[in-house]
Coordinates of C-alpha atoms in Angstrom, one line a residue:
M1 CA -0.3 -0.2 0.2
I2 CA 1.2 3.4 -1.0
T3 CA 1.4 5.9 1.6
Y4 CA 1.1 9.2 1.2
R5 CA 4.5 9.7 2.6
N6 CA 6.0 7.6 0.0
F7 CA 3.8 9.0 -2.9
S8 CA 5.4 12.3 -2.0
R9 CA 8.9 10.8 -2.1
L10 CA 8.2 9.2 -5.4
L11 CA 6.8 12.4 -6.8
V12 CA 9.5 14.4 -6.0
S13 CA 12.1 11.9 -7.5
M14 CA 10.2 11.9 -10.9
I15 CA 10.3 16.0 -10.7
C16 CA 14.0 15.7 -10.1
L17 CA 14.7 12.8 -12.9
L18 CA 12.5 14.9 -15.5
A19 CA 14.4 18.1 -14.3
I20 CA 17.6 16.4 -15.8
P21 CA 18.3 17.3 -19.4
L22 CA 18.0 14.4 -21.5
T23 CA 21.4 15.1 -23.0
A24 CA 23.0 14.6 -19.7
L25 CA 21.5 11.4 -19.6
A26 CA 22.7 10.2 -23.0
Q27 CA 26.5 9.4 -23.9
P28 CA 28.0 11.7 -26.2
A29 CA 28.2 11.1 -29.8
R30 CA 31.3 9.2 -30.6
V31 CA 32.9 10.6 -34.2
A32 CA 35.7 9.0 -36.4
V33 CA 37.1 11.7 -38.8
L34 CA 39.0 10.0 -41.7
P35 CA 42.0 12.2 -43.4
F36 CA 40.6 13.6 -46.3
T37 CA 41.8 12.7 -50.0
I38 CA 43.2 15.7 -51.9
H39 CA 42.7 16.3 -55.6
S40 CA 45.0 18.8 -57.0
E41 CA 47.8 19.1 -59.3
K42 CA 50.3 20.1 -56.5
D43 CA 51.3 18.6 -53.2
Y44 CA 49.0 19.7 -50.6
D45 CA 49.4 16.6 -48.4
F46 CA 49.7 18.8 -45.3
L47 CA 45.8 19.6 -45.9
R48 CA 45.2 15.9 -45.4
Q49 CA 45.9 16.1 -41.9
G50 CA 45.1 19.4 -41.5
I51 CA 41.3 19.4 -42.3
V52 CA 41.3 16.4 -39.6
Q53 CA 42.8 18.6 -36.9
M54 CA 40.3 21.7 -37.9
L55 CA 37.3 19.2 -37.5
T56 CA 38.4 17.5 -34.6
S57 CA 38.7 20.7 -32.5
R58 CA 35.6 22.1 -34.1
L59 CA 33.3 19.4 -33.8
S60 CA 34.2 18.4 -30.5
E61 CA 31.5 19.7 -27.7
P62 CA 32.0 18.3 -24.2
G63 CA 29.0 16.1 -23.0
K64 CA 27.7 15.7 -26.6
V65 CA 30.3 15.3 -29.3
T66 CA 33.6 13.0 -28.7
V67 CA 35.8 13.0 -31.5
I68 CA 38.3 10.0 -31.6
D69 CA 41.6 10.6 -31.5
P70 CA 43.1 10.8 -34.9
V71 CA 46.0 8.8 -34.0
A72 CA 43.7 5.9 -33.4
T73 CA 41.7 6.5 -36.6
E74 CA 45.1 6.5 -38.5
N75 CA 46.0 3.2 -36.8
A76 CA 42.3 1.8 -37.8
L77 CA 42.9 3.2 -41.4
A78 CA 46.5 1.3 -41.7
S79 CA 44.6 -2.2 -41.2
A80 CA 41.5 -1.3 -43.3
G81 CA 42.4 -3.5 -46.0
Q82 CA 41.3 -2.5 -49.4
A83 CA 37.7 -1.3 -48.5
K84 CA 37.1 2.3 -50.0
G85 CA 34.8 5.1 -49.9
D86 CA 31.7 4.8 -47.6
D87 CA 32.7 1.1 -47.1
L88 CA 36.0 2.0 -45.7
A89 CA 34.6 4.9 -43.4
R90 CA 32.3 2.4 -41.8
Q91 CA 35.0 -0.3 -41.3
V92 CA 37.0 2.1 -39.6
G93 CA 34.3 3.9 -37.4
Q94 CA 33.1 0.3 -36.3
T95 CA 36.5 -0.7 -35.6
L96 CA 36.7 2.3 -33.4
G97 CA 33.1 1.9 -31.8
A98 CA 32.0 5.1 -33.3
D99 CA 28.5 6.3 -33.7
Y100 CA 29.5 8.4 -37.0
A101 CA 32.6 8.6 -39.5
I102 CA 33.4 11.5 -41.7
H103 CA 35.0 11.1 -44.8
G104 CA 35.3 13.8 -47.6
S105 CA 37.7 15.5 -50.5
L106 CA 39.4 18.5 -51.1
T107 CA 39.8 19.6 -54.9
I108 CA 41.7 22.2 -55.9
L109 CA 41.0 23.4 -59.6
G110 CA 43.1 26.4 -60.0
D111 CA 42.1 29.0 -57.7
S112 CA 38.7 27.4 -57.1
V113 CA 38.5 25.1 -54.0
S114 CA 35.8 22.7 -53.1
I115 CA 35.3 20.7 -49.9
D116 CA 32.9 17.6 -50.1
A117 CA 32.3 15.6 -46.6
K118 CA 29.9 13.0 -46.0
T119 CA 28.6 11.5 -42.4
L120 CA 27.8 8.1 -42.1
D121 CA 25.5 7.0 -39.2
L122 CA 26.9 3.5 -38.1
T123 CA 23.9 3.0 -36.0
G124 CA 21.8 3.0 -39.0
E125 CA 19.1 5.5 -37.6
R126 CA 19.4 7.9 -40.0
P127 CA 20.8 8.1 -43.9
P128 CA 24.1 9.4 -45.2
M129 CA 24.4 13.2 -45.1
A130 CA 26.4 15.4 -47.4
F131 CA 28.0 18.6 -47.1
F132 CA 29.8 20.9 -49.6
K133 CA 31.9 24.0 -49.5
Q134 CA 33.4 26.1 -52.3
T135 CA 35.7 29.1 -52.3
Q136 CA 38.6 30.7 -53.9
G137 CA 41.6 30.3 -52.6
L138 CA 43.4 28.3 -49.9
G139 CA 43.6 31.1 -47.7
N140 CA 39.5 30.8 -47.3
V141 CA 39.5 26.8 -46.2
I142 CA 40.1 27.4 -43.0
G143 CA 36.8 29.6 -42.7
E144 CA 34.8 27.2 -45.0
I145 CA 35.9 24.3 -42.7
N146 CA 34.5 26.0 -39.5
L147 CA 31.6 26.9 -41.7
M148 CA 31.1 23.2 -42.5
A149 CA 31.6 21.9 -38.9
G150 CA 29.1 24.5 -37.5
E151 CA 26.6 22.9 -40.2
I152 CA 27.5 19.1 -39.1
N153 CA 27.1 19.9 -35.4
E154 CA 23.5 21.6 -35.9
R155 CA 22.3 18.9 -38.5
I156 CA 23.5 16.0 -37.0
F157 CA 24.1 16.8 -33.0
G158 CA 21.8 19.5 -32.7
V159 CA 24.6 21.7 -31.5
E160 CA 24.5 25.3 -32.0
K161 CA 27.4 27.1 -31.2
A162 CA 29.2 30.1 -32.9
V163 CA 31.5 29.6 -35.3
A164 CA 34.2 31.9 -36.0
V165 CA 35.3 32.3 -39.8
A166 CA 39.0 32.4 -39.8
T167 CA 40.4 35.3 -41.4
P168 CA 43.0 34.3 -44.5
S169 CA 46.6 35.0 -44.2
P170 CA 47.5 38.5 -45.6
A171 CA 49.3 36.9 -48.5
A172 CA 45.8 35.4 -49.7
A173 CA 43.3 38.1 -48.0
P174 CA 41.4 40.3 -50.1
A175 CA 41.1 44.2 -49.1
P176 CA 39.3 44.7 -45.8
T177 CA 35.2 45.5 -46.3
T178 CA 32.4 46.5 -43.7
A179 CA 29.8 43.8 -43.7
T180 CA 26.5 45.5 -44.2
P181 CA 22.9 43.8 -43.6
P182 CA 21.0 43.4 -46.6
A183 CA 18.6 45.9 -47.5
P184 CA 14.7 45.3 -46.8
G185 CA 13.4 43.5 -49.4
A186 CA 16.4 42.1 -51.0
P187 CA 16.3 38.4 -52.1
A188 CA 17.5 36.0 -49.6
Q189 CA 20.6 34.3 -50.1
P190 CA 20.0 30.5 -51.1
D191 CA 19.5 27.9 -48.8
I192 CA 22.7 25.7 -48.7
H193 CA 20.9 23.0 -46.9
M194 CA 18.7 22.4 -50.1
H195 CA 21.4 20.1 -51.5
P196 CA 25.0 18.9 -50.7
E197 CA 26.5 21.1 -53.6
K198 CA 26.9 25.1 -53.5
L199 CA 25.4 25.3 -57.3
L200 CA 25.4 27.7 -60.1
Q201 CA 22.8 30.5 -59.1
Q202 CA 20.7 32.1 -61.5
G203 CA 22.2 35.3 -62.5
R204 CA 24.9 35.0 -60.2
P205 CA 27.5 32.6 -61.5
I206 CA 30.6 31.4 -60.2
T207 CA 33.3 34.0 -60.7
T208 CA 37.0 34.4 -60.4
G209 CA 36.7 37.2 -57.6
A210 CA 34.8 40.2 -57.6
G211 CA 36.7 43.0 -59.5
A212 CA 39.7 40.6 -59.8
K213 CA 41.9 40.3 -62.5
P214 CA 41.4 37.0 -64.2
A215 CA 43.8 34.2 -63.0
S216 CA 46.7 33.5 -64.8
P217 CA 47.2 30.0 -66.3
L218 CA 48.2 27.2 -63.6
V219 CA 51.3 26.0 -65.7
D220 CA 52.9 27.2 -68.6
S221 CA 50.3 26.3 -71.1
P222 CA 50.9 23.3 -73.7
L223 CA 49.7 25.3 -76.6
S224 CA 51.8 27.7 -78.2
G225 CA 51.7 31.1 -77.7
S226 CA 50.1 31.2 -74.2
S227 CA 51.9 32.4 -71.3
P228 CA 51.2 33.3 -67.3
Q229 CA 50.8 36.7 -68.5
Q230 CA 48.2 36.0 -71.3
T231 CA 44.8 37.7 -70.9
A232 CA 41.6 35.6 -70.6
S233 CA 39.0 34.7 -73.4
P234 CA 35.8 37.1 -73.5
L235 CA 34.0 33.5 -73.7
N236 CA 34.9 33.2 -70.0
P237 CA 38.0 34.0 -67.7
A238 CA 38.9 30.6 -67.3
F239 CA 39.5 30.3 -71.1
V240 CA 43.3 31.3 -72.0
P241 CA 43.2 32.6 -75.9
A242 CA 45.8 31.5 -78.3
Q243 CA 45.1 34.2 -80.8
G244 CA 45.4 37.6 -79.2
M245 CA 42.0 38.0 -77.7
Q246 CA 40.9 40.5 -75.0
A247 CA 40.5 40.2 -71.2
S248 CA 37.1 39.4 -69.9
Q249 CA 35.5 39.7 -66.0
G250 CA 32.7 37.4 -67.0
A251 CA 31.7 34.2 -65.2
G252 CA 34.0 31.3 -63.9
F253 CA 33.0 27.8 -63.6
W254 CA 30.7 25.7 -61.6
K255 CA 31.4 22.2 -60.1
S256 CA 28.9 19.5 -59.1
R257 CA 29.2 16.8 -56.2
N258 CA 31.8 14.2 -56.4
F259 CA 30.6 10.9 -58.1
S260 CA 32.4 7.7 -56.7
E261 CA 32.0 5.9 -60.4
L262 CA 33.3 6.8 -63.8
I263 CA 31.6 9.3 -65.8
N264 CA 31.8 7.6 -69.3
G265 CA 29.6 10.3 -71.3
I266 CA 27.2 13.0 -71.0
D267 CA 24.5 14.9 -72.9
V268 CA 21.6 17.3 -72.2
G269 CA 18.1 17.0 -73.8
D270 CA 14.3 17.3 -72.5
V271 CA 14.2 13.5 -71.8
D272 CA 11.1 13.2 -69.8
N273 CA 9.3 16.1 -71.6
D274 CA 8.8 18.6 -68.6
G275 CA 10.1 21.6 -70.4
L276 CA 13.0 21.5 -68.4
L277 CA 16.7 20.1 -69.7
E278 CA 18.0 17.2 -68.1
T279 CA 21.9 16.3 -67.9
V280 CA 21.8 12.6 -69.0
V281 CA 24.9 10.9 -67.5
A282 CA 26.5 7.2 -68.4
M283 CA 28.1 5.7 -65.9
P284 CA 29.5 1.9 -66.3
E285 CA 26.4 0.0 -65.1
K286 CA 23.9 2.6 -65.0
I287 CA 22.2 5.8 -66.4
L288 CA 21.9 8.7 -64.1
I289 CA 19.5 11.7 -65.3
L290 CA 19.7 15.0 -63.5
R291 CA 17.9 18.3 -63.6
F292 CA 19.3 21.6 -62.8
S293 CA 16.3 23.9 -61.6
Q294 CA 15.8 26.6 -59.1
G295 CA 19.2 27.1 -58.4
R296 CA 19.8 23.3 -57.9
Q297 CA 20.5 20.0 -59.1
Q298 CA 18.3 17.3 -58.6
T299 CA 18.6 13.4 -59.5
V300 CA 15.4 12.8 -61.6
T301 CA 16.0 9.0 -61.6
E302 CA 18.8 6.3 -61.8
I303 CA 18.1 3.5 -64.4
P304 CA 20.5 0.4 -64.0
T305 CA 21.2 -1.3 -67.3
D306 CA 22.3 -4.7 -68.1
R307 CA 24.7 -6.0 -65.5
F308 CA 26.7 -7.7 -68.4
V309 CA 27.5 -4.6 -70.4
R310 CA 29.4 -1.7 -69.5
N311 CA 28.0 1.8 -70.8
I312 CA 30.8 4.0 -72.4
S313 CA 28.8 6.6 -74.3
V314 CA 25.7 8.6 -74.4
S315 CA 23.7 10.6 -76.8
V316 CA 20.2 12.4 -76.5
A317 CA 18.0 13.4 -79.5
D318 CA 14.4 12.6 -81.0
I319 CA 15.3 10.7 -83.9
N320 CA 12.1 8.6 -84.4
G321 CA 10.0 12.0 -84.7
N322 CA 7.9 11.3 -81.8
G323 CA 8.4 14.3 -79.8
T324 CA 10.2 12.4 -76.8
P325 CA 14.1 12.5 -77.1
E326 CA 15.5 9.4 -77.1
I327 CA 18.7 8.0 -74.9
F328 CA 21.1 6.4 -77.2
V329 CA 23.6 4.2 -74.6
T330 CA 26.6 3.0 -76.6
A331 CA 27.9 -0.2 -74.5
L332 CA 30.5 -2.7 -74.7
S333 CA 29.9 -6.4 -73.5
I334 CA 31.5 -6.8 -70.0
G335 CA 34.5 -8.6 -71.9
L336 CA 34.6 -5.2 -73.6
N337 CA 35.2 -7.4 -76.9
A338 CA 31.7 -6.7 -78.5
V339 CA 29.0 -3.9 -79.0
S340 CA 25.7 -4.3 -77.1
S341 CA 24.2 -0.9 -77.3
S342 CA 20.4 0.3 -76.3
V343 CA 17.8 3.0 -76.8
L344 CA 15.8 4.4 -74.0
E345 CA 12.8 6.5 -74.1
F346 CA 10.2 8.1 -71.6
D347 CA 6.8 6.5 -72.3
G348 CA 5.2 9.0 -69.8
R349 CA 5.6 7.1 -66.6
E350 CA 9.3 5.4 -66.7
F351 CA 12.2 5.1 -69.3
K352 CA 11.8 2.0 -71.2
T353 CA 14.3 0.1 -73.5
I354 CA 12.9 0.3 -77.1
V355 CA 16.1 -1.1 -78.6
D356 CA 18.4 -3.6 -77.1
K357 CA 21.6 -5.3 -77.9
S358 CA 22.3 -3.0 -80.7
R359 CA 26.0 -3.9 -82.7
Y360 CA 26.2 -0.3 -83.2
Y361 CA 28.2 2.6 -81.8
Y362 CA 25.7 5.7 -81.6
N363 CA 26.6 9.4 -81.7
V364 CA 24.2 12.1 -82.4
I365 CA 25.3 15.3 -84.2
H366 CA 23.7 18.5 -84.3
H367 CA 23.7 20.6 -87.7
P368 CA 22.6 24.3 -87.6
V369 CA 19.8 23.6 -90.1
L370 CA 19.2 20.2 -90.1
G371 CA 19.0 19.7 -86.4
A372 CA 19.8 16.4 -84.6
R373 CA 21.1 13.6 -86.8
L374 CA 22.1 10.2 -85.6
F375 CA 25.1 8.5 -87.1
G376 CA 26.1 4.7 -86.4
Q377 CA 28.9 2.5 -87.0
P378 CA 28.6 -1.5 -86.8
Q379 CA 30.9 -3.5 -84.9
G380 CA 31.6 -6.4 -87.4
G381 CA 32.7 -9.2 -85.2
Q382 CA 36.1 -8.9 -83.0
T383 CA 37.7 -6.3 -85.1
D384 CA 39.4 -3.0 -84.6
P385 CA 36.7 -0.4 -83.8
F386 CA 37.7 2.1 -86.5
N387 CA 37.2 -0.5 -89.4
G388 CA 33.7 -0.3 -89.9
A389 CA 31.9 2.3 -92.2
V390 CA 29.9 5.2 -90.7
F391 CA 26.1 5.8 -91.8
E392 CA 23.4 8.3 -91.2
M393 CA 20.6 6.2 -88.8
E394 CA 17.1 6.8 -89.3
W395 CA 14.1 5.0 -87.5
K396 CA 12.1 2.3 -89.5
G397 CA 9.5 1.3 -87.0
A398 CA 11.4 -0.9 -84.9
D399 CA 14.9 -0.1 -85.0
Y400 CA 17.4 2.5 -86.2
E401 CA 18.7 1.4 -89.6
P402 CA 21.7 2.8 -91.8
T403 CA 20.8 5.0 -94.7
N404 CA 23.2 6.9 -96.6
Q405 CA 26.8 6.1 -95.9
V406 CA 28.9 9.1 -94.6
L407 CA 32.3 7.7 -94.2
A408 CA 34.1 4.7 -95.6
A409 CA 35.6 1.7 -93.4
H410 CA 38.9 2.1 -91.9
K411 CA 38.8 6.1 -91.4
A412 CA 37.3 6.8 -87.9
N413 CA 35.3 5.7 -85.0
V414 CA 31.8 7.4 -84.9
L415 CA 32.5 8.1 -81.2
G416 CA 35.3 10.6 -81.9
M417 CA 33.9 12.2 -85.0
T418 CA 31.8 15.4 -86.0
I419 CA 30.5 17.0 -89.1
G420 CA 30.4 20.8 -89.7
D421 CA 31.1 23.8 -92.1
V422 CA 34.8 24.0 -90.7
M423 CA 36.8 25.5 -93.7
A424 CA 33.9 28.0 -94.0
K425 CA 33.2 26.8 -97.5
Q426 CA 29.5 26.5 -97.4
T427 CA 30.3 23.1 -97.6
E428 CA 30.3 20.4 -94.8
S429 CA 33.7 18.2 -93.8
I430 CA 34.1 15.7 -91.0
V431 CA 36.6 16.2 -88.2
A432 CA 37.6 12.6 -86.5
Y433 CA 40.2 11.0 -84.4
T434 CA 42.8 8.6 -85.9
P435 CA 43.5 5.5 -83.9
R436 CA 46.4 7.2 -82.3
D437 CA 44.3 10.0 -81.1
R438 CA 45.3 12.5 -84.0
L439 CA 42.8 14.7 -85.5
Q440 CA 42.1 15.0 -89.1
L441 CA 39.8 16.8 -91.7
L442 CA 38.2 14.7 -94.4
L443 CA 36.1 15.9 -97.3
Q444 CA 32.6 14.2 -98.0
S445 CA 34.6 12.4 -100.9
G446 CA 36.5 10.8 -98.3
K447 CA 39.9 12.4 -99.1
T448 CA 42.1 13.4 -95.9
E449 CA 42.4 17.3 -96.6
W450 CA 44.6 17.6 -93.3
K451 CA 46.1 15.5 -90.5
G452 CA 47.2 17.0 -87.6
D453 CA 50.6 15.7 -85.6
D454 CA 50.1 16.8 -82.0
P455 CA 47.9 14.3 -79.9
Y456 CA 44.4 15.4 -78.9
G457 CA 41.8 13.5 -76.5
G458 CA 42.8 10.2 -74.7
T459 CA 41.1 8.3 -72.6
T460 CA 41.0 4.7 -70.7
L461 CA 38.4 3.0 -72.3
Y462 CA 39.0 0.8 -74.9
F463 CA 37.9 -2.3 -77.1
A464 CA 39.6 -5.6 -76.6
S465 CA 40.6 -6.6 -80.2
P466 CA 41.8 -10.3 -80.7
P467 CA 45.3 -11.3 -80.9
T468 CA 47.1 -11.1 -83.9
D469 CA 48.9 -14.2 -83.5
P470 CA 48.0 -17.5 -81.2
D471 CA 51.0 -16.6 -78.7
S472 CA 49.8 -13.0 -78.0
K473 CA 46.8 -11.5 -75.9
D474 CA 44.1 -9.4 -76.8
S475 CA 45.1 -5.8 -77.8
A476 CA 43.5 -2.6 -76.7
S477 CA 41.8 -0.6 -79.3
F478 CA 41.6 2.6 -77.3
L479 CA 38.4 4.3 -78.3
P480 CA 38.1 8.2 -78.6
I481 CA 36.6 10.8 -76.7
R482 CA 33.7 13.4 -78.2
L483 CA 34.2 16.2 -80.9
R484 CA 31.8 19.0 -81.0
A485 CA 31.3 21.5 -83.8
V486 CA 30.2 24.7 -82.5
D487 CA 30.4 28.4 -83.4
L488 CA 30.6 29.8 -79.9
D489 CA 31.9 33.3 -80.8
R490 CA 29.2 33.5 -83.4
D491 CA 31.7 34.9 -86.1
G492 CA 30.8 32.5 -88.8
K493 CA 33.6 30.1 -88.3
V494 CA 32.8 26.7 -86.8
E495 CA 35.0 25.7 -83.6
I496 CA 36.1 22.2 -82.9
L497 CA 35.9 21.5 -79.0
T498 CA 37.8 18.6 -77.7
A499 CA 40.3 18.3 -74.6
R500 CA 43.5 17.3 -74.4
N501 CA 44.8 14.7 -72.0
F502 CA 48.1 14.4 -70.6
G503 CA 50.2 12.8 -67.6
S504 CA 53.0 10.8 -66.5
T505 CA 52.1 7.6 -68.5
G506 CA 49.7 9.2 -71.1
R507 CA 49.6 7.2 -74.3
M508 CA 52.8 5.0 -73.5
L509 CA 51.4 1.7 -72.3
D510 CA 49.6 -0.8 -74.4
R511 CA 46.6 -1.4 -72.1
Q512 CA 46.8 1.1 -69.4
R513 CA 47.0 4.5 -69.6
Y514 CA 47.1 7.1 -67.0
F515 CA 46.3 10.9 -67.5
S516 CA 46.2 13.4 -64.5
K517 CA 46.1 16.9 -66.3
S518 CA 43.9 18.2 -68.8
N519 CA 42.4 21.3 -70.9
I520 CA 39.3 21.8 -73.1
V521 CA 40.7 23.1 -76.3
A522 CA 38.6 25.1 -79.2
L523 CA 40.5 24.7 -82.6
V524 CA 39.7 26.7 -85.5
W525 CA 40.7 26.4 -89.1
D526 CA 43.4 28.5 -90.5
G527 CA 43.3 27.5 -94.4
I528 CA 46.3 25.3 -93.7
G529 CA 45.1 23.2 -90.5
L530 CA 43.4 23.1 -87.2
T531 CA 44.9 25.4 -84.7
P532 CA 43.9 26.2 -81.2
A533 CA 41.9 29.3 -80.7
W534 CA 41.5 29.0 -76.8
Q535 CA 41.8 26.5 -73.7
T536 CA 40.7 26.1 -70.5
R537 CA 43.2 26.6 -67.8
Q538 CA 44.8 23.4 -66.9
L539 CA 42.6 21.2 -64.9
T540 CA 43.4 18.2 -62.6
G541 CA 42.1 15.1 -63.9
R542 CA 41.1 13.7 -67.4
V543 CA 38.2 15.2 -69.4
Q544 CA 36.0 12.2 -70.9
D545 CA 33.3 14.0 -72.2
L546 CA 31.9 17.7 -73.0
V547 CA 28.8 19.3 -74.2
V548 CA 27.6 22.6 -75.1
A549 CA 23.9 23.3 -74.0
D550 CA 21.7 25.3 -71.5
F551 CA 22.1 22.6 -68.6
D552 CA 21.1 24.7 -65.7
N553 CA 18.0 25.9 -67.3
D554 CA 19.1 29.6 -67.1
G555 CA 18.2 30.3 -70.8
S556 CA 21.7 30.4 -72.0
D557 CA 24.3 27.8 -73.0
E558 CA 27.0 26.6 -70.8
L559 CA 30.3 24.2 -71.4
L560 CA 29.6 21.2 -69.6
A561 CA 32.3 18.5 -69.1
A562 CA 32.8 15.4 -67.5
L563 CA 36.1 15.6 -65.2
I564 CA 37.8 12.3 -64.1
A565 CA 39.4 13.1 -60.9
K566 CA 40.6 9.5 -59.9
E567 CA 40.8 6.6 -62.1
G568 CA 39.3 3.3 -61.8
A569 CA 38.4 0.6 -64.4
I570 CA 35.7 0.4 -66.7
I571 CA 34.4 -2.8 -65.0
F572 CA 34.7 -1.2 -61.6
T573 CA 33.3 1.7 -59.8
D574 CA 36.4 2.3 -57.9
A575 CA 36.8 6.0 -59.4
Q576 CA 35.9 9.5 -58.6
S577 CA 34.3 11.7 -61.3
T578 CA 32.5 15.2 -61.2
L579 CA 31.0 17.6 -63.6
I580 CA 32.1 20.9 -64.5
G581 CA 30.3 23.9 -66.0
F582 CA 31.5 27.1 -67.8
D583 CA 29.2 30.1 -68.5
L584 CA 29.7 31.5 -71.9
A585 CA 29.5 35.2 -72.4
L586 CA 28.2 34.6 -76.0
P587 CA 27.9 37.8 -78.3
E588 CA 24.7 38.9 -79.4
R589 CA 23.4 37.4 -82.7

């Protein structure tokens, strides 16, 4: 029987218990911070541990957040085996008895620095969360790490505390300014919590710095005539002119989040008929459809593809004339020795395969008058991918079939080919890669008008050609990267857009290549041959594909490229890639 005295004591005890904050009863969250991966052409390895130290000090909150000793994390990392990415972070965190694991990367492209981080809840109570920061100059990295730590504390652990933004060193600091509150009625800043990336804002592209002089090239340009003192192209300050163009203060570039897979191809089109353009990304084992709208990039859908093929390229166009653009996916068999392409189309509810196991390489080339045209090249058996003839393709009710032949056999591979009035003679000619990554200009008759000596392009994707004799192994026939024919400066002359990838091994190895640096290059016909007009400043990583289109739906075209920061193999997903976009200050028509 409960007496009044006992009830009073029980009531007092309950009141005291409820008065104790729940956080005081809970154990502090244990967090393992892994060293960040550094992607840069220079050695910034000191930042690897510096970021860990900064996050350790800024995330720690007595009674709420305990960051595990970085030395213990390093020891667990050393014995973690071959795991990578999220799997590695989970393994290290579980070894240390952590509740959360944080890993990420820091990417330096010229003067632009981006910081990607991901938090993994090892208890399984909440999904992974991504955080992203981008800034100009290494001097601002500490401040951005401060802000990122504050966001992690607030969003993951419910800890709100003032975050001091560190001042850049005098060498990197801009002239002091006085902060003023926004004027009444001024538009609010975009919500950075909408998406893990800080993306290109409508009307406010990323720049090289307000009032700043365009940055000089990162290294001496591989193109003749360029130097560290050279001014920027009027198309974009990140472009280095090769023919005396004037400086510009316009837009810079945008970078997407990092993808832990290879991006083998990109194209842009309204593939779901919603009135907005989507970016279609071909990864080895899936097609990813992204949409940039209202200041952020969203994933519309992921389409897994046949597990026995590997996607190597993608093109988008309405070739069958039903009003819905098709997605042409060029793919190789898992043994890389046969073409097994497919075509997808949106039926109003989902993307369905309308052609499967096609033996054609596909490439859509845009004509200024005729519009999008589909070209195909059959892979006849296990032969060199340059050996087939190239045809224009048309929809014949159930499949895409060849009509007129545009290029004879043994001339080029359709993936590295474009068509346009390159010589400004009111007649079309073909620009294509040779098997050795040299550019050539071919007339409609098939005659080779010009062939260059310098290598361009360069990819790790290859077709496994059969051995030349019984004692040899399969040989690697490397596939070309995309060429685009456009008139960006609207002077009536077609520019050929491609990339130049180069690195420590380059093209020296028979079956394996490694390219660590790259430029996107525009070439024009000077009456004798194709010569560089401008190039982007040097990028860290390999450019795999590029397209000129309004990918962010702001009404103006941009140059969008797929950049491979970390190589994997085509049959695996151990890689890191990203999308980068350059605004284009196009002259009025």
